[in-house]
């Protein structure tokens, strides 16, 4: 006697492993930075405050639209280092902006040398202000106890031809590394510049300030 047709049992869906969303296939950390040995350490430390900057001026971004003389456009090369247009940091900033966790104008860029022993990170947001101030970035730095403790020799420096205000200092990192860090604000944006050289000595504050001014001249282009 023929048995009635039976529907075949559904095959169980194969388990799908979590897939990292970083270009090099390494698992991202809390900042969306890949877990490579040096790269992860440098970028996690150097962006802990910069990521906060991306949302600090959100409520004010459109208030003074007529004052935005410049916009940020990272140069393809900077001091012998190439721009990484799809770096994990850049992708993380874009994602945060899309999700509303950061100002829609937030930017984050990475330049690195071959072998990645030298690196420059710039992150911030476009904000048009009558009186440029670093009060918000100062508070952001103070909110992170580890950063605030490790950030030393901070002082006001000449902002250069782009004007505004600029402060620079040195950031002590693990394994003896010291990064140079500058905050700046002008009528168009607020940003943080940071650089590290694994093989170089501790950077002098004025040297870091000169590099930050150089980056501003190249990257702050007419809006």
Short mmCIF file of N, CA, C and O in Angstrom, two decimals, residues 9-82:
data_model
loop_
_atom_site.label_atom_id
_atom_site.label_comp_id
_atom_site.label_asym_id
_atom_site.label_seq_id
_atom_site.Cartn_x
_atom_site.Cartn_y
_atom_site.Cartn_z
N UNK A 9 11.69 16.96 5.66
CA UNK A 9 12.03 17.76 6.85
C UNK A 9 12.96 18.89 6.44
O UNK A 9 13.83 18.73 5.59
N UNK A 10 12.72 20.06 7.08
CA UNK A 10 13.57 21.21 6.78
C UNK A 10 14.98 20.96 7.28
O UNK A 10 15.18 20.50 8.40
N UNK A 11 15.91 21.26 6.42
CA UNK A 11 17.31 21.11 6.85
C UNK A 11 17.66 22.24 7.79
O UNK A 11 17.26 23.38 7.58
N UNK A 12 18.40 21.88 8.82
CA UNK A 12 18.81 22.91 9.77
C UNK A 12 19.75 23.89 9.10
O UNK A 12 20.63 23.49 8.33
N UNK A 13 19.54 25.18 9.37
CA UNK A 13 20.43 26.18 8.79
C UNK A 13 21.81 26.05 9.40
O UNK A 13 21.96 25.88 10.60
N UNK A 14 22.82 26.10 8.55
CA UNK A 14 24.19 25.99 9.09
C UNK A 14 24.49 27.18 9.96
O UNK A 14 24.04 28.29 9.71
N UNK A 15 25.26 26.91 10.99
CA UNK A 15 25.66 28.00 11.89
C UNK A 15 26.55 28.97 11.14
O UNK A 15 27.42 28.56 10.36
N UNK A 16 26.32 30.25 11.36
CA UNK A 16 27.13 31.27 10.70
C UNK A 16 28.00 31.94 11.73
O UNK A 16 27.50 32.46 12.73
N UNK A 17 29.28 31.88 11.52
CA UNK A 17 30.20 32.50 12.48
C UNK A 17 30.10 34.00 12.36
O UNK A 17 29.80 34.54 11.29
N UNK A 18 30.34 34.67 13.47
CA UNK A 18 30.36 36.12 13.43
C UNK A 18 31.43 36.58 12.46
O UNK A 18 32.56 36.08 12.47
N UNK A 19 31.08 37.54 11.64
CA UNK A 19 32.02 38.04 10.63
C UNK A 19 32.48 39.43 11.01
O UNK A 19 31.67 40.32 11.19
N UNK A 20 33.78 39.63 11.16
CA UNK A 20 34.25 40.97 11.50
C UNK A 20 33.91 41.96 10.40
O UNK A 20 33.85 41.59 9.23
N UNK A 21 33.67 43.20 10.78
CA UNK A 21 33.32 44.21 9.77
C UNK A 21 34.48 45.13 9.46
O UNK A 21 34.31 46.25 9.06
N UNK A 22 35.69 44.63 9.66
CA UNK A 22 36.86 45.43 9.33
C UNK A 22 37.50 44.88 8.07
O UNK A 22 37.47 43.68 7.82
N UNK A 23 38.11 45.75 7.23
CA UNK A 23 38.63 45.32 5.93
C UNK A 23 39.70 44.25 6.01
O UNK A 23 39.83 43.44 5.11
N UNK A 24 40.51 44.23 7.09
CA UNK A 24 41.59 43.25 7.14
C UNK A 24 41.18 41.94 7.79
O UNK A 24 41.98 41.06 8.00
N UNK A 25 39.88 41.81 8.15
CA UNK A 25 39.39 40.54 8.67
C UNK A 25 39.64 40.33 10.13
O UNK A 25 39.38 39.24 10.65
N UNK A 26 40.17 41.29 10.85
CA UNK A 26 40.39 41.14 12.28
C UNK A 26 39.19 41.65 13.03
O UNK A 26 38.47 42.52 12.57
N UNK A 27 38.98 41.11 14.21
CA UNK A 27 37.80 41.50 14.98
C UNK A 27 37.95 42.90 15.49
O UNK A 27 39.00 43.29 15.98
N UNK A 28 36.88 43.74 15.39
CA UNK A 28 36.99 45.11 15.85
C UNK A 28 36.89 45.20 17.36
O UNK A 28 36.30 44.35 18.01
N UNK A 29 37.50 46.24 17.94
CA UNK A 29 37.33 46.48 19.36
C UNK A 29 36.17 47.46 19.56
O UNK A 29 35.40 47.71 18.65
N UNK A 30 36.03 48.02 20.76
CA UNK A 30 34.90 48.89 21.07
C UNK A 30 34.85 50.14 20.21
O UNK A 30 33.82 50.78 20.09
N UNK A 31 35.98 50.53 19.63
CA UNK A 31 36.03 51.74 18.83
C UNK A 31 35.87 51.44 17.34
O UNK A 31 36.00 52.33 16.52
N UNK A 32 35.66 50.16 16.98
CA UNK A 32 35.58 49.80 15.57
C UNK A 32 36.95 49.72 14.94
O UNK A 32 37.12 49.82 13.74
N UNK A 33 38.00 49.54 15.76
CA UNK A 33 39.38 49.50 15.29
C UNK A 33 39.85 48.05 15.25
O UNK A 33 39.54 47.29 16.16
N UNK A 34 40.55 47.61 14.18
CA UNK A 34 40.94 46.22 14.08
C UNK A 34 41.90 45.81 15.18
O UNK A 34 42.62 46.64 15.73
N UNK A 35 41.94 44.50 15.47
CA UNK A 35 42.69 44.02 16.61
C UNK A 35 44.11 43.61 16.24
O UNK A 35 44.66 42.69 16.79
N UNK A 36 44.71 44.27 15.26
CA UNK A 36 46.10 44.04 14.96
C UNK A 36 46.95 44.48 16.14
O UNK A 36 46.55 45.35 16.90
N UNK A 37 48.15 43.91 16.33
CA UNK A 37 48.92 44.17 17.55
C UNK A 37 49.24 45.63 17.83
O UNK A 37 48.78 46.19 18.82
N UNK A 38 50.03 46.29 16.94
CA UNK A 38 50.37 47.69 17.19
C UNK A 38 49.23 48.61 16.79
O UNK A 38 48.89 49.55 17.49
N UNK A 39 48.67 48.34 15.62
CA UNK A 39 47.65 49.23 15.06
C UNK A 39 46.46 49.37 16.01
O UNK A 39 45.95 50.46 16.23
N UNK A 40 46.02 48.28 16.58
CA UNK A 40 44.89 48.32 17.50
C UNK A 40 45.23 49.19 18.71
O UNK A 40 44.43 50.00 19.16
N UNK A 41 46.44 49.00 19.25
CA UNK A 41 46.82 49.74 20.46
C UNK A 41 46.89 51.23 20.19
O UNK A 41 46.34 52.03 20.93
N UNK A 42 47.58 51.61 19.12
CA UNK A 42 47.74 53.02 18.81
C UNK A 42 46.39 53.69 18.57
O UNK A 42 46.08 54.72 19.15
N UNK A 43 45.59 53.07 17.70
CA UNK A 43 44.36 53.73 17.30
C UNK A 43 43.34 53.78 18.42
O UNK A 43 42.60 54.75 18.57
N UNK A 44 43.29 52.75 19.26
CA UNK A 44 42.35 52.77 20.38
C UNK A 44 42.69 53.90 21.34
O UNK A 44 41.82 54.61 21.83
N UNK A 45 43.99 54.09 21.61
CA UNK A 45 44.40 55.15 22.53
C UNK A 45 44.19 56.53 21.92
O UNK A 45 43.65 57.43 22.55
N UNK A 46 44.60 56.69 20.67
CA UNK A 46 44.56 58.00 20.04
C UNK A 46 43.16 58.46 19.67
O UNK A 46 42.94 59.64 19.43
N UNK A 47 42.20 57.54 19.63
CA UNK A 47 40.85 57.94 19.24
C UNK A 47 39.86 57.94 20.38
O UNK A 47 38.70 58.29 20.19
N UNK A 48 40.27 57.60 21.59
CA UNK A 48 39.32 57.51 22.69
C UNK A 48 38.61 58.84 22.94
O UNK A 48 37.42 58.88 23.24
N UNK A 49 39.33 59.95 22.78
CA UNK A 49 38.72 61.26 22.93
C UNK A 49 38.20 61.77 21.59
O UNK A 49 37.14 62.39 21.52
N UNK A 50 38.92 61.47 20.51
CA UNK A 50 38.51 61.97 19.20
C UNK A 50 37.13 61.47 18.82
O UNK A 50 36.35 62.18 18.20
N UNK A 51 36.79 60.22 19.18
CA UNK A 51 35.46 59.71 18.86
C UNK A 51 34.38 60.51 19.57
O UNK A 51 33.31 60.73 19.05
N UNK A 52 34.69 60.95 20.79
CA UNK A 52 33.72 61.79 21.51
C UNK A 52 33.55 63.13 20.82
O UNK A 52 32.47 63.71 20.80
N UNK A 53 34.62 63.64 20.22
CA UNK A 53 34.55 64.93 19.54
C UNK A 53 33.55 64.91 18.40
O UNK A 53 32.95 65.93 18.08
N UNK A 54 33.39 63.74 17.77
CA UNK A 54 32.50 63.66 16.63
C UNK A 54 31.06 64.02 16.94
O UNK A 54 30.30 64.36 16.05
N UNK A 55 30.66 63.96 18.20
CA UNK A 55 29.29 64.29 18.55
C UNK A 55 29.16 65.52 19.42
O UNK A 55 28.06 65.98 19.70
N UNK A 56 30.28 66.09 19.84
CA UNK A 56 30.24 67.16 20.83
C UNK A 56 29.50 68.40 20.36
O UNK A 56 28.81 69.05 21.13
N UNK A 57 29.63 68.72 19.07
CA UNK A 57 29.01 69.96 18.59
C UNK A 57 27.75 69.75 17.79
O UNK A 57 27.32 70.64 17.07
N UNK A 58 27.14 68.59 17.90
CA UNK A 58 26.00 68.26 17.05
C UNK A 58 24.89 69.30 17.12
O UNK A 58 24.35 69.72 16.12
N UNK A 59 24.56 69.76 18.31
CA UNK A 59 23.44 70.69 18.47
C UNK A 59 23.74 72.05 17.86
O UNK A 59 22.83 72.83 17.62
N UNK A 60 25.01 72.32 17.61
CA UNK A 60 25.40 73.65 17.14
C UNK A 60 25.81 73.67 15.67
O UNK A 60 26.13 74.71 15.14
N UNK A 61 25.80 72.52 15.03
CA UNK A 61 26.41 72.40 13.71
C UNK A 61 25.81 73.34 12.68
O UNK A 61 26.51 73.82 11.80
N UNK A 62 24.53 73.61 12.75
CA UNK A 62 23.88 74.41 11.72
C UNK A 62 23.60 75.85 12.15
O UNK A 62 23.04 76.63 11.39
N UNK A 63 23.99 76.22 13.35
CA UNK A 63 23.62 77.53 13.88
C UNK A 63 24.29 78.68 13.14
O UNK A 63 23.71 79.75 12.97
N UNK A 64 25.53 78.48 12.72
CA UNK A 64 26.28 79.59 12.14
C UNK A 64 26.80 79.18 10.76
O UNK A 64 27.99 79.29 10.47
N UNK A 65 25.89 78.71 9.93
CA UNK A 65 26.30 78.13 8.65
C UNK A 65 27.10 79.09 7.78
O UNK A 65 27.95 78.69 7.01
N UNK A 66 26.83 80.39 7.90
CA UNK A 66 27.51 81.36 7.04
C UNK A 66 28.99 81.50 7.37
O UNK A 66 29.74 82.07 6.58
N UNK A 67 29.42 80.98 8.52
CA UNK A 67 30.81 81.18 8.93
C UNK A 67 31.75 80.09 8.43
O UNK A 67 32.94 80.18 8.64
N UNK A 68 31.23 79.05 7.80
CA UNK A 68 32.07 77.93 7.40
C UNK A 68 32.88 78.21 6.16
O UNK A 68 32.50 77.86 5.05
N UNK A 69 34.03 78.83 6.33
CA UNK A 69 34.87 79.16 5.18
C UNK A 69 35.58 77.93 4.62
O UNK A 69 35.95 77.90 3.45
N UNK A 70 35.80 76.90 5.48
CA UNK A 70 36.56 75.73 5.07
C UNK A 70 35.81 74.45 5.37
O UNK A 70 34.94 74.40 6.24
N UNK A 71 36.20 73.40 4.65
CA UNK A 71 35.77 72.04 4.95
C UNK A 71 37.02 71.17 5.02
O UNK A 71 38.08 71.57 4.52
N UNK A 72 36.91 70.01 5.63
CA UNK A 72 38.07 69.14 5.80
C UNK A 72 38.14 68.12 4.67
O UNK A 72 37.20 67.39 4.41
N UNK A 73 39.28 68.11 3.99
CA UNK A 73 39.53 67.13 2.92
C UNK A 73 40.97 66.63 3.08
O UNK A 73 41.92 67.35 2.80
N UNK A 74 41.11 65.41 3.52
CA UNK A 74 42.44 64.88 3.81
C UNK A 74 43.29 64.77 2.55
O UNK A 74 42.81 64.32 1.51
N UNK A 75 44.56 65.17 2.62
CA UNK A 75 45.44 65.03 1.45
C UNK A 75 45.79 63.57 1.21
O UNK A 75 45.76 62.75 2.14
N UNK A 76 46.12 63.24 -0.03
CA UNK A 76 46.46 61.86 -0.37
C UNK A 76 47.76 61.42 0.28
O UNK A 76 47.96 60.24 0.60
N UNK A 77 48.67 62.38 0.48
CA UNK A 77 49.95 62.10 1.13
C UNK A 77 50.19 63.16 2.19
O UNK A 77 49.82 64.32 2.03
N UNK A 78 50.84 62.75 3.29
CA UNK A 78 51.20 63.72 4.31
C UNK A 78 52.50 63.28 4.98
O UNK A 78 52.57 62.21 5.56
N UNK A 79 53.53 64.08 4.81
CA UNK A 79 54.84 63.82 5.42
C UNK A 79 55.32 62.39 5.14
O UNK A 79 55.80 61.68 6.03
N UNK A 80 55.18 61.96 3.88
CA UNK A 80 55.66 60.65 3.48
C UNK A 80 54.74 59.50 3.83
O UNK A 80 55.09 58.33 3.60
N UNK A 81 53.55 59.80 4.34
CA UNK A 81 52.59 58.77 4.70
C UNK A 81 51.39 58.84 3.77
O UNK A 81 50.96 59.92 3.40
N UNK A 82 50.86 57.68 3.43
CA UNK A 82 49.72 57.62 2.50
C UNK A 82 48.40 57.60 3.27
O UNK A 82 48.29 57.02 4.35
#
